[in-house]
Coordinates of N, CA, C and O and ligand atoms in Angstrom, one line a residue:
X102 N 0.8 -1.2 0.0 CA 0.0 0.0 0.0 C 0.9 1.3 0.0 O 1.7 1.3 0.9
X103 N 0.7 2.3 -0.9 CA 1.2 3.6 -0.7 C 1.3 4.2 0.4 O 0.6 3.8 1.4
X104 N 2.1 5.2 0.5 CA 2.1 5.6 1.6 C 0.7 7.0 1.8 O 0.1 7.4 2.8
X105 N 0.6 7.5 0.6 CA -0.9 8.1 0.9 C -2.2 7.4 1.2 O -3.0 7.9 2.0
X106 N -2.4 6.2 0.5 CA -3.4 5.5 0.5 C -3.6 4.7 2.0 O -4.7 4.3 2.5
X107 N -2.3 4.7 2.6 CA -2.5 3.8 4.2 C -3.0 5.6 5.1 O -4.0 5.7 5.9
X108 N -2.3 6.7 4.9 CA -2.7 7.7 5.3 C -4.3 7.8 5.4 O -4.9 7.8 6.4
X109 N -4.8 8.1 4.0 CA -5.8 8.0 4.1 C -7.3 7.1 4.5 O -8.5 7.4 4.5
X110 N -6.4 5.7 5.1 CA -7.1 4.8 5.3 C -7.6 5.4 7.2 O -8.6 5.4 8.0
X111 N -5.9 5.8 7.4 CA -6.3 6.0 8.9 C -7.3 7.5 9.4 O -8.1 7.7 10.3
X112 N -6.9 8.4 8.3 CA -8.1 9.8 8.6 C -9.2 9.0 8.2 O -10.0 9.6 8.9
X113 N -9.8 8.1 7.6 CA -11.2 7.5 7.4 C -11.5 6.6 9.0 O -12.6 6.3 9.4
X114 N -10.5 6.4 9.5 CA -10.7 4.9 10.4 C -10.7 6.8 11.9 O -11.5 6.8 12.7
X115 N -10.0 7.5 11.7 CA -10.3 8.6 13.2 C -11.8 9.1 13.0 O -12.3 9.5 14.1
X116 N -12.7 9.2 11.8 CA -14.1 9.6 11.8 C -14.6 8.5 12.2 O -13.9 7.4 12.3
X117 N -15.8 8.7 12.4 CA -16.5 7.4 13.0 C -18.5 8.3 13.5 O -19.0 9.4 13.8
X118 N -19.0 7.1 13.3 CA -20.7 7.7 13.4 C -20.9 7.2 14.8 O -20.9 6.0 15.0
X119 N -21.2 7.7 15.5 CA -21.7 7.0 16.9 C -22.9 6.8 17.3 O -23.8 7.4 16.7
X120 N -23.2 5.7 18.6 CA -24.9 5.4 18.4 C -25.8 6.5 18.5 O -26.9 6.5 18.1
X121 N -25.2 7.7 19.1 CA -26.3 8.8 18.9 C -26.2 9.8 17.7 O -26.4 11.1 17.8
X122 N -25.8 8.9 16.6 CA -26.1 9.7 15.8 C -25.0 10.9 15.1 O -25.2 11.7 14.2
X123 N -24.0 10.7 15.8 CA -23.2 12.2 16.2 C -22.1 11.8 15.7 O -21.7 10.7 16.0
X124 N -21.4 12.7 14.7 CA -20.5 11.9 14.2 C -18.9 12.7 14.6 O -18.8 13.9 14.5
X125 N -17.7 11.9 14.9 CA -16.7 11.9 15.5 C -15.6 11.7 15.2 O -15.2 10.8 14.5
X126 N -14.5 13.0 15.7 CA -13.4 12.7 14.8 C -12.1 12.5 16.0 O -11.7 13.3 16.9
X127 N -11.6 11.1 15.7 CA -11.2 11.3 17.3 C -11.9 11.8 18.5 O -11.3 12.6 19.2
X128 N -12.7 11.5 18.8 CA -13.8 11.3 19.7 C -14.0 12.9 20.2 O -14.3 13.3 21.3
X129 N -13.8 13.5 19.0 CA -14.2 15.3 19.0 C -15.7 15.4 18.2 O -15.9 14.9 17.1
X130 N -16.5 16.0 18.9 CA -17.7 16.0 17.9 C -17.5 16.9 16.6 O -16.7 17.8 16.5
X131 N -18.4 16.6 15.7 CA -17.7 17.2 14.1 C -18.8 17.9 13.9 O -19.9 17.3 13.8
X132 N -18.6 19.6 13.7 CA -19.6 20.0 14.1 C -19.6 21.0 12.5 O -18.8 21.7 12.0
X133 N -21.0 20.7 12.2 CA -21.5 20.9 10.5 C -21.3 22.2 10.5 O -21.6 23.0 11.4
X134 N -20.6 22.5 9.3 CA -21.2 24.3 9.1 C -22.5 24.2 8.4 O -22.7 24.0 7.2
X135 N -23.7 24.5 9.4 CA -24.7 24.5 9.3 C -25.7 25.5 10.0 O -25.8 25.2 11.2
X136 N -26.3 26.5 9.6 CA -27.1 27.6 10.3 C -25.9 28.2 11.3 O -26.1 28.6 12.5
X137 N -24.9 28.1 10.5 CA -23.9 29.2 11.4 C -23.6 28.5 12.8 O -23.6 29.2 13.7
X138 N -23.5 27.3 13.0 CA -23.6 26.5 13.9 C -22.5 26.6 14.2 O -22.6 26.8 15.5
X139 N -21.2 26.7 13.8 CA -19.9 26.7 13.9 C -19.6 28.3 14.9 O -19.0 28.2 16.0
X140 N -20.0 29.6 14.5 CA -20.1 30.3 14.9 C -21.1 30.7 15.9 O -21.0 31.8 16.5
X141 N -22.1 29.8 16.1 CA -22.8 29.9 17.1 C -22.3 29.6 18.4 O -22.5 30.3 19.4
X142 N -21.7 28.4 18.3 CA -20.9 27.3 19.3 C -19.8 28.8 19.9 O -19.9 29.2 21.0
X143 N -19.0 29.5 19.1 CA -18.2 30.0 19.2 C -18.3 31.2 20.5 O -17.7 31.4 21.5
X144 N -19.8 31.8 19.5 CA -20.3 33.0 20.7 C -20.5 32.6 22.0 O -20.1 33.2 23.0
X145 N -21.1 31.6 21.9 CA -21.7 31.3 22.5 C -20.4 30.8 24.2 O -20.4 31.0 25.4
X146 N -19.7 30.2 23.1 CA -18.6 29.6 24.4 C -17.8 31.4 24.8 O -17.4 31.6 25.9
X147 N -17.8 32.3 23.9 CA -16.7 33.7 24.0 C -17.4 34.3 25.3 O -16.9 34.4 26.4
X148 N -18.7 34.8 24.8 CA -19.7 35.0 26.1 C -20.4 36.3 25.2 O -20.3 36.8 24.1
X149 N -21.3 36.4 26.5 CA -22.1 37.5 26.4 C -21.6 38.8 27.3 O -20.4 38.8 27.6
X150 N -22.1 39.5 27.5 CA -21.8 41.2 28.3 C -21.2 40.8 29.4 O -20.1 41.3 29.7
X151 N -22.2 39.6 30.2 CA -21.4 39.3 31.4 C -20.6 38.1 31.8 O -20.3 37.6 32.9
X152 N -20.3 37.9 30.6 CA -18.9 36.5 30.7 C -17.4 37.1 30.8 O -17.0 38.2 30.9
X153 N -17.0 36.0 30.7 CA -15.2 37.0 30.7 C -14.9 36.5 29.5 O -14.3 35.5 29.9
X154 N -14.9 36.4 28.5 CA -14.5 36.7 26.7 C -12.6 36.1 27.1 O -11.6 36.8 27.1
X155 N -12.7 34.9 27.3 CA -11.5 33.7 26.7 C -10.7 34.5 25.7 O -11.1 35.0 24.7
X156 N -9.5 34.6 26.2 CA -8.6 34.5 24.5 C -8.8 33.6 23.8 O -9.2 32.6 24.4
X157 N -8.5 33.6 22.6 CA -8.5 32.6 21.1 C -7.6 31.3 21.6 O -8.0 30.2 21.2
X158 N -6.2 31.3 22.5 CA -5.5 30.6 22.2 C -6.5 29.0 23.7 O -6.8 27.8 23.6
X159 N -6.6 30.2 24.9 CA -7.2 29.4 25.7 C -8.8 28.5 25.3 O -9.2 27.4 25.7
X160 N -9.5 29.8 24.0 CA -10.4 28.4 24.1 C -10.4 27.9 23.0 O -11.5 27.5 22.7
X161 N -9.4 27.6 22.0 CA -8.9 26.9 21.3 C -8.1 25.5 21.6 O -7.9 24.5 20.9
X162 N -7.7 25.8 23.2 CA -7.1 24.6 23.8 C -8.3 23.7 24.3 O -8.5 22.5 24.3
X163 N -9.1 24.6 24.8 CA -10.9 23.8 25.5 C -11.7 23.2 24.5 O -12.0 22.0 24.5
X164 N -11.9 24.1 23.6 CA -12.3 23.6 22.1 C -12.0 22.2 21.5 O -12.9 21.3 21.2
X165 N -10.5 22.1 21.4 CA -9.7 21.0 20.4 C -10.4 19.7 21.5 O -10.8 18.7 20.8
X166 N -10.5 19.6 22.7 CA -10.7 18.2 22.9 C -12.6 18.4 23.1 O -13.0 17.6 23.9
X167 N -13.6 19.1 22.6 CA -14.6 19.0 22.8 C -15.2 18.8 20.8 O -15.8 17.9 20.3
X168 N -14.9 19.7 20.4 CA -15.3 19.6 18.5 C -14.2 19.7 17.6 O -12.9 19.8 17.7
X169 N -15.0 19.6 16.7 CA -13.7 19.5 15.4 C -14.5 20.2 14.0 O -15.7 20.0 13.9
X170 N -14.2 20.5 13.6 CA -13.9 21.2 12.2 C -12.9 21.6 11.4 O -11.7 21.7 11.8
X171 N -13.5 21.8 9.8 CA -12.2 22.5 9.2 C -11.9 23.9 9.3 O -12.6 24.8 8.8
X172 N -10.8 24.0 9.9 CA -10.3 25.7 9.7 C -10.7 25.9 11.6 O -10.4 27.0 12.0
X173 N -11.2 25.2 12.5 CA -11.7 25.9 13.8 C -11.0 26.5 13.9 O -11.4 27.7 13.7
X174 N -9.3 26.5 14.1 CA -8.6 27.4 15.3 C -8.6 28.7 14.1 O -7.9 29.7 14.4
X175 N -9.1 28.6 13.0 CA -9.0 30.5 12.3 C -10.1 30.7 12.9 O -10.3 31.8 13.4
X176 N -11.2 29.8 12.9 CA -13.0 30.8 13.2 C -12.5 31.3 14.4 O -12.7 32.5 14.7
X177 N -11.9 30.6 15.3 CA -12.1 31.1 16.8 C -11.0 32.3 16.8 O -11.3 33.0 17.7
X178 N -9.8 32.8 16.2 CA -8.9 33.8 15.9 C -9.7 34.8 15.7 O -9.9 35.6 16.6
X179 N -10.3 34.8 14.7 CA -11.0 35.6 13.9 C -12.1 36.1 14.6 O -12.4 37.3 14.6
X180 N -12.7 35.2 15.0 CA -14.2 35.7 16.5 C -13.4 36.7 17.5 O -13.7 37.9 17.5
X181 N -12.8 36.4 18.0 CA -12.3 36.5 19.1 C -11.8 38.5 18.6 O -12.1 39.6 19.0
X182 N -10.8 37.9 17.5 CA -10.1 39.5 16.8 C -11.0 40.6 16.4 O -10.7 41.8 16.3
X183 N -12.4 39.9 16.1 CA -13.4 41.0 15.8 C -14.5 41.4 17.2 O -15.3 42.2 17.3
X184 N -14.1 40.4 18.1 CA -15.1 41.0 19.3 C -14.8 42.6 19.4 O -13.8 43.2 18.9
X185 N -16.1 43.3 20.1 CA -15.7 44.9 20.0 C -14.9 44.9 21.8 O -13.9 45.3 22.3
X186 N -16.0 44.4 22.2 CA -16.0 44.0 23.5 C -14.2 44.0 24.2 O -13.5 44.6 25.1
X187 N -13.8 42.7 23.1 CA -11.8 42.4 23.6 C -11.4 43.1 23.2 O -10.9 43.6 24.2
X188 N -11.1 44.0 22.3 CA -10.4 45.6 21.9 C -10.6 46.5 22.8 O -9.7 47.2 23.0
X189 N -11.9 46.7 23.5 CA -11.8 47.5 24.4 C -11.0 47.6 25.4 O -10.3 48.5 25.9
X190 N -11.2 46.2 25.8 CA -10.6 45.6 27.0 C -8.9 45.8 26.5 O -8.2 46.5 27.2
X191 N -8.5 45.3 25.6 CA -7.0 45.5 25.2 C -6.3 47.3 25.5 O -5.3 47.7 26.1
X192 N -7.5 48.1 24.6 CA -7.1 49.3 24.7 C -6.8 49.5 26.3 O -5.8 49.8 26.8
X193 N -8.0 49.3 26.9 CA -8.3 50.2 28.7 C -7.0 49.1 29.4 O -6.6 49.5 30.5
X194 N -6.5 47.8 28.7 CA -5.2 47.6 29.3 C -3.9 48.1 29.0 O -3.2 48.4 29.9
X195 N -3.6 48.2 28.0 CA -3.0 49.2 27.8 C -2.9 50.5 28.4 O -2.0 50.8 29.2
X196 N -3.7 51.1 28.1 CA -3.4 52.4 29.1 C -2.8 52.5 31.0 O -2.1 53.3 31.7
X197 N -3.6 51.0 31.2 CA -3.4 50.7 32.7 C -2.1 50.5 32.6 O -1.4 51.5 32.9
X198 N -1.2 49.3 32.1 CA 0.1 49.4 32.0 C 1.1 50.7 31.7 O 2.1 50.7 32.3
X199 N 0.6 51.7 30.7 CA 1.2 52.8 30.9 C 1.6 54.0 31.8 O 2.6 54.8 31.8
X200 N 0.0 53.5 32.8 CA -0.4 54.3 34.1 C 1.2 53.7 34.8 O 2.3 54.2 35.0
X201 N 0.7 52.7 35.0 CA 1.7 51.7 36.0 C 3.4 52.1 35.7 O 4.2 51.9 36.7
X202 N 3.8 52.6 34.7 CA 5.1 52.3 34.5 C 5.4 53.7 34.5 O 6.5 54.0 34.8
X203 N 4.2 54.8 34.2 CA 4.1 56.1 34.5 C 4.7 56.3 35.8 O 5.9 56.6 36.0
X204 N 3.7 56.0 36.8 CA 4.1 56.3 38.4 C 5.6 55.6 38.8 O 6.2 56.0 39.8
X205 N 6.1 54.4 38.1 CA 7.1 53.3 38.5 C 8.1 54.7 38.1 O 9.0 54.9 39.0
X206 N 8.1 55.2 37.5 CA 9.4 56.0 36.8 C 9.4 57.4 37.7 O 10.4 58.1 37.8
X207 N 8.0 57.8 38.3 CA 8.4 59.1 38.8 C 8.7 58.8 39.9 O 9.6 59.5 40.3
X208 N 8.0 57.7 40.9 CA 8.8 57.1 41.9 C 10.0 56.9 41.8 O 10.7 57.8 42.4
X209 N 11.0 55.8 40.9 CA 12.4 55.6 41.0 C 12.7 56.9 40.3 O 13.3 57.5 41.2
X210 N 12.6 57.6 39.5 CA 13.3 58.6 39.1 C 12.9 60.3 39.6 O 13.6 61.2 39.2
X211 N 11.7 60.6 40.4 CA 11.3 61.8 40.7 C 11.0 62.7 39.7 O 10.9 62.3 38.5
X212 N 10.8 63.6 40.0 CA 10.9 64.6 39.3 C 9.7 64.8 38.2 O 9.0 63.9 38.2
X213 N 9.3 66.0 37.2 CA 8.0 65.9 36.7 C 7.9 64.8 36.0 O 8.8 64.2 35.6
X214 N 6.4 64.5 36.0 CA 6.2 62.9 35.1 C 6.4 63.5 33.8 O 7.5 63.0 33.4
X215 N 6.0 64.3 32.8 CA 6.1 63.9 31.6 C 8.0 64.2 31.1 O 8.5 64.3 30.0
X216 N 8.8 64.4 32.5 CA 9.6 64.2 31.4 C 10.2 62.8 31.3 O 11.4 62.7 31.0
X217 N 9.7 62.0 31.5 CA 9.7 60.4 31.4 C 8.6 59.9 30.0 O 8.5 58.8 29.5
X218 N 8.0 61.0 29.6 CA 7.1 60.3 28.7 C 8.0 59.3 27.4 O 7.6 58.2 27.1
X219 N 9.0 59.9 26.8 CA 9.4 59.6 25.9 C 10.0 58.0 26.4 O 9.6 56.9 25.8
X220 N 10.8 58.0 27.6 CA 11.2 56.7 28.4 C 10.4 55.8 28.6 O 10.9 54.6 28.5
X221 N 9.0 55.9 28.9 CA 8.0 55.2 29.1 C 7.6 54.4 27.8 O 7.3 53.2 27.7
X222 N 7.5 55.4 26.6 CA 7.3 55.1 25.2 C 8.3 54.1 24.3 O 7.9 53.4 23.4
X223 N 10.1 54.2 24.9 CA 10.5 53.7 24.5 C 10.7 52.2 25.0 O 11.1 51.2 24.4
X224 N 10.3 52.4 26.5 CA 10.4 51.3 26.7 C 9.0 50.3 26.9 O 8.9 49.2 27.5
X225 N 8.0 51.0 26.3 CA 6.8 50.0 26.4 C 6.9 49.6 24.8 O 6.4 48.5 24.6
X226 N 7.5 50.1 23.8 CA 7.5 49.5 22.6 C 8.6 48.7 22.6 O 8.5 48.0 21.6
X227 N 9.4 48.5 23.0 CA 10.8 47.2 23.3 C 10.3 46.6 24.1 O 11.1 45.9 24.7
X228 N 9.1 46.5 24.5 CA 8.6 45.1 25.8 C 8.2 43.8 24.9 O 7.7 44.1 23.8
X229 N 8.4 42.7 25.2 CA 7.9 41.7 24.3 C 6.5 41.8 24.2 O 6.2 42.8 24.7
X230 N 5.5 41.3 23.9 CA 4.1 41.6 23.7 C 3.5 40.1 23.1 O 3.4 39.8 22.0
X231 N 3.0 39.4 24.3 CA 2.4 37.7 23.7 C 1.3 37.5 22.6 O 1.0 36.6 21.9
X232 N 0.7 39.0 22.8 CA -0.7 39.0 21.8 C 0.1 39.0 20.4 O -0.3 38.1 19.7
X233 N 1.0 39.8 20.0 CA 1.7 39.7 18.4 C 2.9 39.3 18.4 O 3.7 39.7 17.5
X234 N 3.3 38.7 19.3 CA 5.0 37.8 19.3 C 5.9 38.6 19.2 O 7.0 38.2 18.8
X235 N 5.7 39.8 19.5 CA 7.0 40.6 19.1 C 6.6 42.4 20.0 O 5.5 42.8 20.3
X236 N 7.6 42.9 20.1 CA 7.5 44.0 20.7 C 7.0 44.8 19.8 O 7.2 44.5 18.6
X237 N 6.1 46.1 20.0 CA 5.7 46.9 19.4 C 6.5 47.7 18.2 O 6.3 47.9 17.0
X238 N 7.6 48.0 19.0 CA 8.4 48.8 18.1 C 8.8 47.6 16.3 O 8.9 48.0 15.1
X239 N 9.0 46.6 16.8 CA 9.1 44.9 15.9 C 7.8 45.3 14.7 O 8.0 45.4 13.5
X240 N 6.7 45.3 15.3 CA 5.9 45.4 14.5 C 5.6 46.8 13.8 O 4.8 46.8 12.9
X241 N 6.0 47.7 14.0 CA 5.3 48.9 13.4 C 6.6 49.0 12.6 O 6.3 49.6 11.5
X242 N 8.0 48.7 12.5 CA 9.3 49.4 12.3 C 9.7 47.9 11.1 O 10.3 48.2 10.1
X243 N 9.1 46.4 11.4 CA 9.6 45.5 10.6 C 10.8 45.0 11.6 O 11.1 43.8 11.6
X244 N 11.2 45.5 12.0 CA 13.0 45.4 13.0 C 13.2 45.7 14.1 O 12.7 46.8 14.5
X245 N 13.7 44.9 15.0 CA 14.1 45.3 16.4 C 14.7 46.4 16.6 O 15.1 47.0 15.6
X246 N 14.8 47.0 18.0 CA 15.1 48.3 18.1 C 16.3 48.2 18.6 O 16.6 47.6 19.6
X247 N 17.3 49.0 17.6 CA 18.6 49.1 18.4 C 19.2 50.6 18.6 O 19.4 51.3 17.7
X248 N 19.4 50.8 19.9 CA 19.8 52.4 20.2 C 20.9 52.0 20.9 O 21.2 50.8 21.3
X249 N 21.7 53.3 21.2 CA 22.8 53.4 22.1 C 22.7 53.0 23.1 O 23.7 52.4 23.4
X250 N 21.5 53.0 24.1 CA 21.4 53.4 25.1 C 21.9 52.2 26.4 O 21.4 51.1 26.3
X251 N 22.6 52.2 27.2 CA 23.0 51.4 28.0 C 22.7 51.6 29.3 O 22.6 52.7 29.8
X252 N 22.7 50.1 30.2 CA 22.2 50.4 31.1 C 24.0 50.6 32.6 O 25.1 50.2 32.1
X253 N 24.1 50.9 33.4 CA 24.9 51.3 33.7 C 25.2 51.2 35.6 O 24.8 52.1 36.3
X254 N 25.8 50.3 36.0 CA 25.7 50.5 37.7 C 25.7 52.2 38.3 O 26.5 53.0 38.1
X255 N 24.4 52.4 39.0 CA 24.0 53.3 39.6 C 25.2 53.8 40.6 O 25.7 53.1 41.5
X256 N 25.7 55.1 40.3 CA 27.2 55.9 40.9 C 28.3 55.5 40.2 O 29.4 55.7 40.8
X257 N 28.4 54.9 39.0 CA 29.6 54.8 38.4 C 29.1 55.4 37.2 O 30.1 55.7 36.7
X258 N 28.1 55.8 36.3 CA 28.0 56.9 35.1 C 26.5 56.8 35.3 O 25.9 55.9 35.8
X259 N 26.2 57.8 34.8 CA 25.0 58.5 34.3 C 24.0 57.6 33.8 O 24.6 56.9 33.0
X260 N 22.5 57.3 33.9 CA 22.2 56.9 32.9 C 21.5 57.8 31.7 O 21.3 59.0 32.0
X261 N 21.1 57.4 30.7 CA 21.2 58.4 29.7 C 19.7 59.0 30.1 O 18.8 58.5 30.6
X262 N 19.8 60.4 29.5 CA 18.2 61.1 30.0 C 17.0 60.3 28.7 O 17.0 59.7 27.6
X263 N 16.0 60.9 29.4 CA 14.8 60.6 28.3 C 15.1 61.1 27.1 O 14.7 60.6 26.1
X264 N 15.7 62.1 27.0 CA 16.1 63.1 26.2 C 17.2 62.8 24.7 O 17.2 63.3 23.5
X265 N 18.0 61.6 25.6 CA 18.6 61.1 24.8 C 18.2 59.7 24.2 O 18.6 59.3 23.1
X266 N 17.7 59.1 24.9 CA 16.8 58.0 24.5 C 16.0 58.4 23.5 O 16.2 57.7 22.5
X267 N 15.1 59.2 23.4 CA 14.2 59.7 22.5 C 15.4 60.1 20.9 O 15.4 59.4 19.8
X268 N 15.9 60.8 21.1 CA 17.3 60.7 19.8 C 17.5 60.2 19.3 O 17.4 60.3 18.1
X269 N 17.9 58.8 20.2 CA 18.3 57.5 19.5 C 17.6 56.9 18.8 O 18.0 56.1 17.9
X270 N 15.8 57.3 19.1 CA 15.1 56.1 18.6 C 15.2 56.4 16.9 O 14.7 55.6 16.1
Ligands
LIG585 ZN1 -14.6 39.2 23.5

């Protein structure tokens, strides 16, 4: 036997019809694109106003051992990427992390906050970022960010101002 033909013997032998009717792929239910059924399951698992709206990757992991289709882990990407609901939430986290690293800087470093703004900016786009695999500055630039700027034991040199950080970028 070929080696496609034993292949394809075994994707025929992982489907299977069960006594209720329900048919199974690897003992995932196979769930029809039928009356939007695929995307119904979807909403329905993401949530409504008062659920907590899953990332794609976590209920894509919940998902894989409950159904099966073709293309799932894009429907559930794609649900997920167009909720209005998770952008919100992304933006108002963002900002909170900004808040956060705002006060972190006028604490360790004093002095007015915005003149940290640029520091803050450079260094929240050089942060890695799990949602796009890459730091901000990665994604908008194509390229990692490489500046002068070093970091330096506190009372043996200066570290560089926001001022010059901003320069560099
Ligand atoms: Zn959502």
């Amino acid at each position: 036997m070929e080696l496609k033909d034993s292949m394809l013997v075994k994707m025929n032998e992982s489907f299977a019809l069960g006594d209720d009717d329900i048919h199974r792929y690897q003992n995932r239910q196979c769930v029809p694109n039928v009356d939007d059924l695929q995307t119904r399951i979807i909403a329905e698992a993401h949530g409504s106003k008062y659920s907590i709206h899953p990332g794609s990757t976590k209920m894509y992991h919940e998902f894989k051992q409950i159904y099966w289709w073709d293309g799932m882990k894009r429907d559930i990407e794609e649900y997920v990427a167009k909720c209005h609901k998770c952008q919100q939430v992304k933006v108002e986290r963002t900002i909170h992390t900004l808040e956060d690293m705002l006060k972190a800087c006028v604490i360790d470093f004093r002095g007015s906050w915005d003149d940290h703004l640029p520091l803050i900016e450079f260094s929240y786009n050089n942060s890695y970022y799990s949602s796009i695999g890459m730091a901000p500055f990665e994604a908008l630039y194509g390229k990692r960010c490489r500046s002068e700027v070093g970091w330096f034991d506190v009372g043996k040199s200066y570290i560089l101002g926001p001022k010059s950080i901003h320069e560099s970028l």
